[in-house]
Amino acid sequence: MSHDVLRTPDDRFRDLPDFPYQPRYIEDLVGFEGMRMALIDEGPVSAPVVLCLHGEPSWSYLYRKMIPVFLDAGYRVVAPDFFGFGRSDKPVADAWYTFDAHRRSLLALVDKLLLHKVTLAVQDWGGLLGLTLPVDRPDLVGRLLVMNTGLGVGADPGPGFIAWRDYVANNPDFNVGELMSRAVPGLSEAEVAAYAAPFPGPEFQAGVRTFPQLVPITREMAGVEVSRAAAQWWSQQWNGPTFMAIGENDPVLGVPVMNALRGVINGCPEPLVLPEGHFVQESGDVVARAALEAWGS
């Protein structure tokens, strides 16, 4: 491992509440050789896959309430940690983190695991990136479970996002645990510690620092072209089952933004609206059961 890449010590991840899953590690992703990506990979190898993609500043732990529901229903659950997050390796240089680098790592992962016709579960950056994958892998997604997210098509995201982006830019060592405890009232101390576990110091936080700056909010930014192509794909090519869940108390990606996204996704039915904030997966058991019930499986 290069000295330009850090790896969070394993002992930071001991005794994670409600997250007994052992990580799987992949060290030979095409284009990312020598770096280790961590993922949760649970359930029968031959079972239909639910691919869960997290966002900022979380990791696969965010899906701890959804994973058991899907496993109980007979699915295989794959939940990677993006580079810079969770148990995955963390390049030190902010410049390493680009829209394209994150996206290419996800394409390399779905190719490595030979994934197709998955149930794609996305939120936040999981959607900003994950919703663009069918542009290159049109057979990847069989069903869509979409939560508080959007497509980065170069549009003004509004003052709430700009305030968040500037906060992160001006607080390079911000406390992830503290942020999560504010965003999700009622988290236990152990859950807060689990969200903070990947980041023992500021040198581990380049991924967290850079994500807000990378959201494609002006036309010339990286990611806009593929995001616009994705919007066209979801409106014109997509005809699979969709389930949308919205945390209505999200100041940035709440009901108005999600209703706009709903208008892009062909056939997206009436959403499930919950009294959550941005991290709607904190009611993930409710969301997963409702999605499976809506799909009849």
XYZ file of C-alpha atoms in Angstrom:
297
model
C 0.000 0.000 0.000
C 1.347 3.416 -0.961
C 2.264 5.871 1.782
C -0.168 8.210 0.006
C -3.041 5.938 1.051
C -4.233 5.345 4.615
C -6.107 2.381 6.079
C -8.245 2.850 9.182
C -7.095 0.417 11.916
C -9.416 -2.572 12.342
C -9.837 -1.953 16.058
C -11.842 1.184 15.253
C -14.588 -1.130 13.951
C -14.956 -3.403 16.974
C -18.404 -3.950 18.500
C -20.408 -2.033 15.904
C -24.036 -1.990 17.098
C -26.439 -3.960 14.884
C -23.710 -4.574 12.300
C -22.276 -8.072 12.816
C -21.194 -8.511 9.197
C -17.602 -9.339 8.349
C -16.160 -7.219 5.544
C -14.995 -8.633 2.245
C -11.956 -6.959 0.694
C -11.072 -6.534 -2.981
C -7.541 -5.408 -3.843
C -7.434 -5.867 -7.614
C -10.136 -3.580 -8.977
C -9.183 -2.626 -12.523
C -7.611 0.825 -12.449
C -7.273 0.781 -8.653
C -4.669 -1.943 -8.177
C -2.909 -1.771 -4.834
C -5.872 -0.163 -3.102
C -8.322 -2.129 -0.973
C -12.062 -1.644 -1.251
C -14.210 -3.005 1.578
C -17.743 -4.255 1.145
C -20.402 -6.161 2.977
C -21.362 -9.206 0.893
C -23.988 -11.297 2.670
C -26.467 -13.938 1.598
C -26.366 -16.746 -0.977
C -23.996 -16.086 -3.894
C -26.658 -17.208 -6.369
C -29.456 -15.085 -4.860
C -30.709 -11.871 -6.487
C -28.563 -8.944 -5.387
C -29.447 -5.730 -3.599
C -26.619 -3.240 -4.231
C -26.612 -0.561 -1.488
C -24.632 2.620 -2.159
C -24.005 5.085 0.678
C -23.226 8.778 0.558
C -21.538 11.578 2.507
C -20.132 11.253 5.175
C -21.421 7.735 5.886
C -20.434 4.177 4.920
C -22.089 0.774 4.570
C -23.043 0.953 8.266
C -25.833 3.289 7.115
C -27.659 0.244 5.706
C -27.633 -1.766 8.945
C -31.439 -1.614 9.288
C -32.125 -2.567 5.671
C -29.632 -5.419 5.271
C -31.404 -7.904 7.605
C -34.778 -7.286 5.926
C -33.331 -8.103 2.511
C -31.411 -11.113 3.840
C -34.549 -12.469 5.510
C -36.362 -12.132 2.175
C -33.738 -14.308 0.479
C -31.537 -11.700 -1.165
C -27.791 -11.280 -1.354
C -26.759 -7.824 -0.139
C -23.656 -6.053 -1.473
C -22.819 -2.772 0.283
C -19.420 -1.273 -0.614
C -17.570 1.527 1.117
C -16.389 4.145 -1.359
C -12.669 4.836 -1.363
C -12.091 7.390 1.391
C -14.941 5.996 3.507
C -15.697 3.138 5.879
C -13.161 0.327 5.868
C -11.949 1.097 2.355
C -8.525 2.627 1.763
C -8.277 6.398 1.941
C -6.017 8.347 -0.414
C -4.533 11.269 1.518
C -4.552 13.874 -1.256
C -7.794 15.762 -1.780
C -6.957 15.900 -5.508
C -7.305 12.113 -5.816
C -11.056 12.406 -5.258
C -12.958 13.223 -8.421
C -16.427 12.404 -9.703
C -14.821 10.192 -12.331
C -12.530 8.321 -9.913
C -15.453 7.409 -7.648
C -17.602 6.425 -10.605
C -14.898 4.302 -12.245
C -14.341 2.475 -8.954
C -18.029 1.536 -8.834
C -18.018 0.370 -12.462
C -14.914 -1.718 -11.700
C -16.678 -3.222 -8.684
C -19.869 -4.202 -10.525
C -17.729 -5.734 -13.284
C -15.569 -7.620 -10.788
C -18.650 -9.066 -9.061
C -20.422 -9.723 -12.410
C -23.493 -7.863 -11.172
C -26.571 -7.496 -13.367
C -30.292 -6.948 -12.818
C -29.640 -5.865 -9.233
C -32.011 -4.011 -6.969
C -30.114 -0.714 -6.756
C -30.591 1.079 -3.405
C -29.173 4.606 -3.401
C -29.112 7.773 -1.306
C -27.049 10.984 -1.393
C -23.795 10.398 -3.345
C -24.855 6.779 -3.731
C -27.467 8.157 -6.130
C -25.376 10.938 -7.679
C -22.963 8.202 -8.770
C -25.123 5.084 -8.819
C -27.894 6.537 -10.962
C -25.312 7.219 -13.701
C -24.024 3.634 -13.892
C -26.680 2.390 -16.380
C -25.303 4.811 -18.964
C -22.349 2.404 -19.247
C -23.968 -0.762 -17.847
C -27.572 -0.758 -19.101
C -28.184 -4.292 -17.764
C -27.008 -3.489 -14.233
C -30.325 -2.439 -12.684
C -33.466 -4.566 -12.473
C -35.248 -2.569 -9.755
C -34.603 0.821 -8.181
C -34.948 1.873 -4.539
C -34.176 5.579 -4.446
C -33.917 7.769 -1.342
C -32.944 11.442 -0.792
C -30.617 12.031 -3.728
C -30.482 13.649 -7.150
C -28.648 13.819 -10.454
C -25.852 16.373 -10.859
C -27.014 17.936 -14.087
C -25.419 21.348 -13.485
C -28.426 22.980 -11.838
C -28.419 25.363 -8.874
C -29.009 23.206 -5.769
C -30.238 26.070 -3.609
C -28.883 27.825 -0.497
C -29.071 24.786 1.815
C -26.501 22.868 -0.188
C -24.214 25.877 -0.667
C -24.191 26.423 3.115
C -23.271 22.746 3.664
C -20.534 22.822 1.001
C -19.016 25.970 2.501
C -19.217 24.561 6.035
C -17.215 21.495 5.022
C -14.707 23.628 3.087
C -14.130 25.829 6.117
C -13.983 22.976 8.667
C -11.531 20.427 7.219
C -11.466 18.405 10.448
C -15.191 18.463 11.164
C -16.477 15.833 13.550
C -18.423 13.217 11.579
C -19.937 11.671 14.704
C -21.166 15.051 15.903
C -22.654 15.792 12.496
C -24.513 12.466 12.447
C -25.834 12.937 15.973
C -27.270 16.319 14.939
C -28.685 14.948 11.688
C -30.252 11.857 13.280
C -31.699 12.654 16.717
C -31.847 9.549 18.875
C -28.662 7.843 17.713
C -26.968 6.032 20.585
C -23.402 6.898 21.562
C -22.292 3.585 20.092
C -24.007 4.347 16.776
C -22.426 7.803 16.661
C -19.042 6.180 17.325
C -19.670 3.703 14.496
C -20.292 6.509 12.024
C -17.119 8.244 13.225
C -15.030 5.045 13.264
C -13.497 5.382 9.777
C -11.950 8.757 10.585
C -9.444 8.698 13.482
C -7.914 11.991 12.340
C -8.112 14.754 9.708
C -5.620 12.958 7.453
C -8.254 10.229 6.957
C -10.948 12.701 5.889
C -9.982 13.748 2.373
C -12.983 11.895 0.926
C -15.358 13.535 3.385
C -13.823 16.966 2.669
C -14.039 16.703 -1.098
C -17.469 15.184 -1.800
C -19.440 18.448 -1.301
C -17.093 20.286 -3.674
C -17.632 17.640 -6.369
C -21.434 17.858 -6.649
C -22.006 18.914 -10.285
C -23.919 22.161 -9.749
C -22.639 24.219 -12.699
C -22.645 23.215 -16.352
C -18.877 22.948 -16.778
C -18.290 20.599 -13.834
C -17.151 17.001 -14.158
C -20.084 14.602 -14.014
C -22.672 16.866 -15.655
C -22.480 15.179 -19.053
C -22.937 11.635 -17.744
C -25.612 12.806 -15.279
C -27.612 14.352 -18.112
C -27.221 11.146 -20.105
C -28.453 9.271 -17.022
C -31.518 11.501 -16.720
C -32.327 10.650 -20.325
C -31.757 6.938 -19.658
C -34.064 6.844 -16.617
C -36.792 8.739 -18.473
C -36.572 6.925 -21.818
C -34.918 3.509 -21.314
C -36.001 2.499 -17.828
C -39.157 0.451 -17.426
C -38.425 -1.564 -14.278
C -40.045 -1.335 -10.842
C -39.135 1.730 -8.776
C -39.737 2.555 -5.121
C -39.006 6.039 -3.777
C -38.699 6.893 -0.084
C -38.216 10.475 1.093
C -37.011 11.790 4.434
C -39.142 14.932 4.423
C -37.016 16.864 6.941
C -33.972 16.966 4.666
C -33.101 20.659 4.121
C -31.297 19.974 0.821
C -32.652 16.785 -0.771
C -36.178 16.758 0.597
C -39.613 16.482 -0.997
C -39.252 19.188 -3.733
C -35.962 17.786 -5.052
C -37.216 14.221 -4.880
C -40.452 15.098 -6.667
C -38.336 16.589 -9.453
C -36.310 13.367 -9.616
C -39.541 11.378 -9.630
C -40.499 13.261 -12.775
C -37.312 12.028 -14.446
C -37.685 8.329 -13.534
C -40.122 6.629 -15.884
C -43.005 5.018 -14.033
C -41.915 6.094 -10.538
C -44.975 5.703 -8.293
C -46.130 7.862 -5.395
C -43.272 8.030 -2.860
C -43.236 6.881 0.742
C -42.678 10.056 2.793
C -41.208 9.601 6.271
C -40.530 12.075 9.101
C -36.790 11.514 8.749
C -34.044 13.903 7.790
C -31.422 13.288 5.132
C -30.451 9.808 6.334
C -33.733 8.048 5.607
C -31.977 4.666 6.018
C -32.285 5.226 9.766
C -35.837 4.005 9.106
C -34.415 1.457 6.700
C -36.387 -1.503 8.018
C -39.620 0.362 7.260
C -38.364 1.388 3.809
C -37.089 -2.068 2.849
C -40.282 -3.819 3.913
C -42.444 -1.273 2.090
C -40.380 -1.641 -1.090
C -40.544 -5.441 -1.018
C -44.286 -5.305 -0.373
C -44.802 -2.875 -3.252
C -42.825 -5.153 -5.565
C -44.567 -8.270 -4.308
C -41.356 -9.980 -3.218
